CSV table of C-alpha atoms in Angstrom, one decimal:
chain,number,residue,atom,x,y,z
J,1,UNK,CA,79.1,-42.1,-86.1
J,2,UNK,CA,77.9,-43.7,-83.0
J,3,UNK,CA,78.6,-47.3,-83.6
J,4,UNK,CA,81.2,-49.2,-80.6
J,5,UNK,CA,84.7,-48.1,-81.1
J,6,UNK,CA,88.0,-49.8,-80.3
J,7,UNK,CA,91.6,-48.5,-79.6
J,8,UNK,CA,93.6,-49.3,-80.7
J,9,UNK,CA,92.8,-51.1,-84.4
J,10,UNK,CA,96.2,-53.4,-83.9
J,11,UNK,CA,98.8,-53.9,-81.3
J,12,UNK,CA,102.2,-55.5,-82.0
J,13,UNK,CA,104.2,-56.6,-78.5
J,14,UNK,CA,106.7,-58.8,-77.3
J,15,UNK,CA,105.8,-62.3,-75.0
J,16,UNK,CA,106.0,-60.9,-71.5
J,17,UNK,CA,104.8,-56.6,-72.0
J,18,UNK,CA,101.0,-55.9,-70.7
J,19,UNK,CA,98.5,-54.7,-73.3
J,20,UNK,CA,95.5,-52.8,-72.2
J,21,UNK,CA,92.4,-52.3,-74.9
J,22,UNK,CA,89.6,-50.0,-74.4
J,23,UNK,CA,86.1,-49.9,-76.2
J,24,UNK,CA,83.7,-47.3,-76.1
J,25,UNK,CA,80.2,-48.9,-76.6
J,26,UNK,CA,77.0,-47.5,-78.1
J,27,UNK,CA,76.1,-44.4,-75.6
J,28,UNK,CA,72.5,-45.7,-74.4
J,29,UNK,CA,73.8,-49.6,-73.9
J,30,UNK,CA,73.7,-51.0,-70.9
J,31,UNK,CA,75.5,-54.6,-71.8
J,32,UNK,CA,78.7,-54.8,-72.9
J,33,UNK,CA,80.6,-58.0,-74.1
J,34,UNK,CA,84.0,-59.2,-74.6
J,35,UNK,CA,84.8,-61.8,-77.4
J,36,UNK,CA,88.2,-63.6,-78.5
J,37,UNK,CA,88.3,-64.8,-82.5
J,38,UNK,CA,91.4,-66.6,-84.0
J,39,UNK,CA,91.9,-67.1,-87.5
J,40,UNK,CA,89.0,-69.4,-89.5
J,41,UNK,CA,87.3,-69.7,-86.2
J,42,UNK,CA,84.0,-67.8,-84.8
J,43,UNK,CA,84.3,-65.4,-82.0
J,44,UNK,CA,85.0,-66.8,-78.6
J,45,UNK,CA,82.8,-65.1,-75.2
J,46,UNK,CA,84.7,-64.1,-72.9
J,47,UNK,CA,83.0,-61.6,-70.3
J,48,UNK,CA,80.2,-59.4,-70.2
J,49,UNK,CA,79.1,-56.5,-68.0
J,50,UNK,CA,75.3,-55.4,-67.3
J,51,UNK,CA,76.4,-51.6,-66.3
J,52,UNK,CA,79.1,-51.4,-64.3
J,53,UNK,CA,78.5,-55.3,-63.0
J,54,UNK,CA,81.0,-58.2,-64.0
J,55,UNK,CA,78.4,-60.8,-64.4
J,56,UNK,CA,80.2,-63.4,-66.2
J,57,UNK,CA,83.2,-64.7,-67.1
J,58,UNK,CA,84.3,-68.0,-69.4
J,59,UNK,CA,86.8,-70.3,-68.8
J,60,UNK,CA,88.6,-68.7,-71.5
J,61,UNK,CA,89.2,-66.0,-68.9
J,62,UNK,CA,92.7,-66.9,-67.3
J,63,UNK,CA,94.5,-65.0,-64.5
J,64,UNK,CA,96.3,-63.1,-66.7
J,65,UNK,CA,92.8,-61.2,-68.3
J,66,UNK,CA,90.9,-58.8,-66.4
J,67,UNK,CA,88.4,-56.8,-67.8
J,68,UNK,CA,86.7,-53.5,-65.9
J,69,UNK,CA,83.6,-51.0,-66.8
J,70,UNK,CA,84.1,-47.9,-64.5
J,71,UNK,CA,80.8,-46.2,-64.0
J,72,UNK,CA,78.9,-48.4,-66.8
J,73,UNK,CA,80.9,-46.8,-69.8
J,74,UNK,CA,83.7,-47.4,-71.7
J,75,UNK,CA,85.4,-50.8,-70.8
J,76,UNK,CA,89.0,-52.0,-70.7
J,77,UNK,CA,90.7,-55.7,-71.0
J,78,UNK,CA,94.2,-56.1,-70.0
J,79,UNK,CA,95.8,-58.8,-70.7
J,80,UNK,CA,99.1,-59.5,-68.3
J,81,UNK,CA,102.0,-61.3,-69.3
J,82,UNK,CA,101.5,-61.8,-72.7
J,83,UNK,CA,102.0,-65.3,-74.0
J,84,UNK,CA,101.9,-66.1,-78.5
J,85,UNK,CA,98.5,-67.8,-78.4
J,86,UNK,CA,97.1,-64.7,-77.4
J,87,UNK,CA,97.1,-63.7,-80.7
J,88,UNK,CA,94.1,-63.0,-82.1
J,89,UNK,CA,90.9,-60.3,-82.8
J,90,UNK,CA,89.2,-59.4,-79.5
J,91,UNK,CA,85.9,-57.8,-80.4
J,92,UNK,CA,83.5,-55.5,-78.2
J,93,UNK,CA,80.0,-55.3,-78.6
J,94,UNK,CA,77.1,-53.7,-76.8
J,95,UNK,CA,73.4,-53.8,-76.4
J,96,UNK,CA,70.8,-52.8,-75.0
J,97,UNK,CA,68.9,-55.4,-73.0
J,98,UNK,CA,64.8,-55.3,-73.6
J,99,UNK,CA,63.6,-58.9,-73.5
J,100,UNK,CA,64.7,-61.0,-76.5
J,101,UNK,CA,66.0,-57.7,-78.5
J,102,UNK,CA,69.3,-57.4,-77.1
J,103,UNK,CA,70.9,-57.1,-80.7
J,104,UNK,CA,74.6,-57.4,-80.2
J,105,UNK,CA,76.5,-54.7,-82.1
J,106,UNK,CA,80.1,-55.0,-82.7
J,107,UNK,CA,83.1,-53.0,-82.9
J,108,UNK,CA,85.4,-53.0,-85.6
J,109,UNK,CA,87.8,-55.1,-83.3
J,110,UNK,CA,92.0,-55.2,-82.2
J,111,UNK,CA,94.4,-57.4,-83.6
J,112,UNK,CA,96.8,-58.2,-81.1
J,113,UNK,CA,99.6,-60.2,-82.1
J,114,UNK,CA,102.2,-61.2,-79.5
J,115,UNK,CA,105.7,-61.9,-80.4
X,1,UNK,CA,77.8,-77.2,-73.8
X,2,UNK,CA,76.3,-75.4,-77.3
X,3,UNK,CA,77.4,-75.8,-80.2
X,4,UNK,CA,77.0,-74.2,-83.2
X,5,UNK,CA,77.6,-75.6,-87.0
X,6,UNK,CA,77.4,-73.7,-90.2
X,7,UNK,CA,77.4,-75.7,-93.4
X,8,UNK,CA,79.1,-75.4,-96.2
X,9,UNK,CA,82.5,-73.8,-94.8
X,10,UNK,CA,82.9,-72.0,-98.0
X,11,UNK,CA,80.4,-71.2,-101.2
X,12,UNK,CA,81.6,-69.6,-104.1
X,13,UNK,CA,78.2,-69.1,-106.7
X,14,UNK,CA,78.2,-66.8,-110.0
X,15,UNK,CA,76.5,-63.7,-109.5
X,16,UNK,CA,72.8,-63.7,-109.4
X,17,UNK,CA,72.1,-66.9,-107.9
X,18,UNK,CA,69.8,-67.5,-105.0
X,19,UNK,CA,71.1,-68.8,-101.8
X,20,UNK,CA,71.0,-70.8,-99.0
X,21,UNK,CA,72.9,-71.0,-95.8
X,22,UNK,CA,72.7,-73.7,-92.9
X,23,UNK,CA,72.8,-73.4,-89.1
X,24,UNK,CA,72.4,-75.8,-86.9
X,25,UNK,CA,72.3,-76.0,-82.5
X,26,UNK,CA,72.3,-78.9,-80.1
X,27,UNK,CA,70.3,-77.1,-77.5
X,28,UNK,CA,67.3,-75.9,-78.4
X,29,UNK,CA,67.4,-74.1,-75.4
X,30,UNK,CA,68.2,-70.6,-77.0
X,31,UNK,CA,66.7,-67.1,-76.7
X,32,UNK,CA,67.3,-66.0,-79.8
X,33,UNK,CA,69.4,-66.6,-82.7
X,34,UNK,CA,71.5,-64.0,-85.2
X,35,UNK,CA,73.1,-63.7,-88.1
X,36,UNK,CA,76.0,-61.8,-88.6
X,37,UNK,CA,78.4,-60.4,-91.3
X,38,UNK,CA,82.1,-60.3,-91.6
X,39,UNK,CA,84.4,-58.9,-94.1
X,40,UNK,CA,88.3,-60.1,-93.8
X,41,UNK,CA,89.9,-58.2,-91.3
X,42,UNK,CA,87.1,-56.6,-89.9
X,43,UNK,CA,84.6,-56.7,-87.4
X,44,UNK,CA,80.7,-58.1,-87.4
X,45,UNK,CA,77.8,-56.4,-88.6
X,46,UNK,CA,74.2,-57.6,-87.5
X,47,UNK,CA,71.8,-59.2,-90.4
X,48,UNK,CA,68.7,-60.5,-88.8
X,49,UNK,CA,67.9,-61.7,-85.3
X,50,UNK,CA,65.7,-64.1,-85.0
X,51,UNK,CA,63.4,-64.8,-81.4
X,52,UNK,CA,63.0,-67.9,-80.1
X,53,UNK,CA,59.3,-67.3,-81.0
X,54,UNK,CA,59.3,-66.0,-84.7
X,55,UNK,CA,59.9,-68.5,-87.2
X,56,UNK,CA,61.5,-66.1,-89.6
X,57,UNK,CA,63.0,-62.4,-90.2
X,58,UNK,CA,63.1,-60.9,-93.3
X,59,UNK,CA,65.4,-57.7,-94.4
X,60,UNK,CA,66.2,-56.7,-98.0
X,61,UNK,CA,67.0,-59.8,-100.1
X,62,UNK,CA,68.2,-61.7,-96.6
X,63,UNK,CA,65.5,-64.1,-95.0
X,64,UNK,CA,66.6,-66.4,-92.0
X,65,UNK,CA,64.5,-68.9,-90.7
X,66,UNK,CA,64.3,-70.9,-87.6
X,67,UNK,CA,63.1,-74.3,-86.4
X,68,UNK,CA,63.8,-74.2,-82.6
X,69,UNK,CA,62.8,-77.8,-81.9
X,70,UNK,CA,65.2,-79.2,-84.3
X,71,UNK,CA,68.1,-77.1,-83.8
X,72,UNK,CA,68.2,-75.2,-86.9
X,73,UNK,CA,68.3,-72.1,-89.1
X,74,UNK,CA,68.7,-70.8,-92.2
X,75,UNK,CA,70.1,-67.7,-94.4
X,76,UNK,CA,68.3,-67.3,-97.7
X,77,UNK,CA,70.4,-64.7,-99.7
X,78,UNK,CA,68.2,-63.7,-102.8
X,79,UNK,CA,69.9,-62.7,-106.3
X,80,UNK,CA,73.1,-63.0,-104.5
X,81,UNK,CA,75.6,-59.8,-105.7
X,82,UNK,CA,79.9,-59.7,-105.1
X,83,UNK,CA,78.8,-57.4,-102.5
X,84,UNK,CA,77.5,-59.7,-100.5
X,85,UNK,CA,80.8,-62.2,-100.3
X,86,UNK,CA,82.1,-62.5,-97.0
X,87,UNK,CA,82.0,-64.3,-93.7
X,88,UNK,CA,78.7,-65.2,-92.6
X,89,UNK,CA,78.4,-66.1,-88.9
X,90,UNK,CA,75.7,-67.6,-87.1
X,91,UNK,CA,75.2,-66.8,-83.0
X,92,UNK,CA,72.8,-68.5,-80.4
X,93,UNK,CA,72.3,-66.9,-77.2
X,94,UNK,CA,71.7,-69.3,-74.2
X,95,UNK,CA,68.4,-69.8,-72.5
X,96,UNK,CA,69.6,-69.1,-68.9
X,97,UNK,CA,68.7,-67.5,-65.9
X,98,UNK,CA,68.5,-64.1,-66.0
X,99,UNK,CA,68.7,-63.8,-69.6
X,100,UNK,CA,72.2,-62.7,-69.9
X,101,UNK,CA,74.9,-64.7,-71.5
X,102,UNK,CA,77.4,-64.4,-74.4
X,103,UNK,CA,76.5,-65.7,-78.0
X,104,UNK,CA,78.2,-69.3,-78.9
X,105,UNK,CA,79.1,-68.7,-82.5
X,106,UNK,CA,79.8,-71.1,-85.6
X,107,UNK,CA,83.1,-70.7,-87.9
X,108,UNK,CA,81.0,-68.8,-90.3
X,109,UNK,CA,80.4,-69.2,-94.4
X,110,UNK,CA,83.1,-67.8,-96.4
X,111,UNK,CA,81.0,-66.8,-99.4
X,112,UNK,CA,82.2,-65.7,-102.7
X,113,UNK,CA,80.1,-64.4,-105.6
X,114,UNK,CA,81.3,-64.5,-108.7
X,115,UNK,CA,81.6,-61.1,-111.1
């Protein structure tokens, strides 16, 4: 299968411990998006890379999240410090930009849920 | 700031039925708009996207629609199946410079079909 992968699939940690998440997107993509979704809500952006470029961030984005994409591949999010309301799915999704037809295909996501 | 509503929150319809789904936008500013798929726990799976140009996309017993100028799309689901209950999300993607932004998202459809 060649979809976007995520490690891990869930995460259980105590308020405080660093989490790191890594996604694999789809091999000929060149975008590759970060997304937040809480329980009954719709995914949340939160960054996106064209390549190995950090092009945007949201608001959503505090100190404590950083996000990289060494050499336009796989990318990781940390999040620092942990605090309960980070809780939630965070979804990766990739594309591949060609005018309008940047489809947005997602992984199958990791439940984090802080302690 | 977009934002994205999806009405009803929740359909449940007895097998067979057609149906209809409702998205609406407050800025028409959009480059294109998609449908998505979610089963609990999981993560998204494209449907349709829709340009800003085309009016409609049709795949399988799914057809979305969309008026740009008024904000608004729809999911018809044709002789709906209990396969097909789930989360159905709606996405806009921005208008801006460049091209490249994340998707603003509605809370979804949870949709049941009834055996």
């Amino acid at each position: 299968d060649t979809g976007v992968s995520q490690d891990p699939r869930h995460k259980i940690t105590k308020r405080g411990q660093n989490v790191t998440f890594r996604c694999d997107p789809i091999s000929e993509h060149n975008r590759l998006y970060w997304y937040r979704q809480t329980l009954g809500q719709g995914p949340e952006f939160l960054t996106y890379f064209q390549n190995e470029a950090q092009l945007e961030k949201s608001r959503l984005l505090s100190d404590r999240f950083s996000a990289e994409r060494p050499k336009g591949s796989f990318s990781t999010l940390e999040i620092q410090r942990t605090e309960q309301g980070d809780s939630a799915m965070y979804l990766c999704a990739s594309s591949l930009a060609w005018r309008e037809l940047d489809t947005q295909y997602f992984g199958p996501g990791t439940r984090l849920t802080v302690l | 700031k977009q934002e994205v509503t999806q009405i009803p929150a929740a359909l449940s319809v007895p097998e067979g039925e057609n149906l209809v789904l409702n998205c609406s936008f407050t800025d028409s500013a959009i480059y294109n708009l998609q449908w998505f798929r979610q089963d609990p726990g999981k993560g998204l799976t494209s449907l349709l996207l829709i340009q800003s140009s085309q009016r409609e996309q049709t795949s399988g017993r799914l057809n979305a629609s969309l008026d740009k100028s008024s904000g608004r799309s729809t999911l018809y689901i044709a002789a709906s199946q209990p396969g097909d209950s789930a989360t159905y999300l709606c996405a806009v993607r921005p208008q801006v410079r460049g091209g490249a932004d994340g998707l603003t998202f509605g809370k979804g459809t949870h949709l049941i079909i009834q055996p």
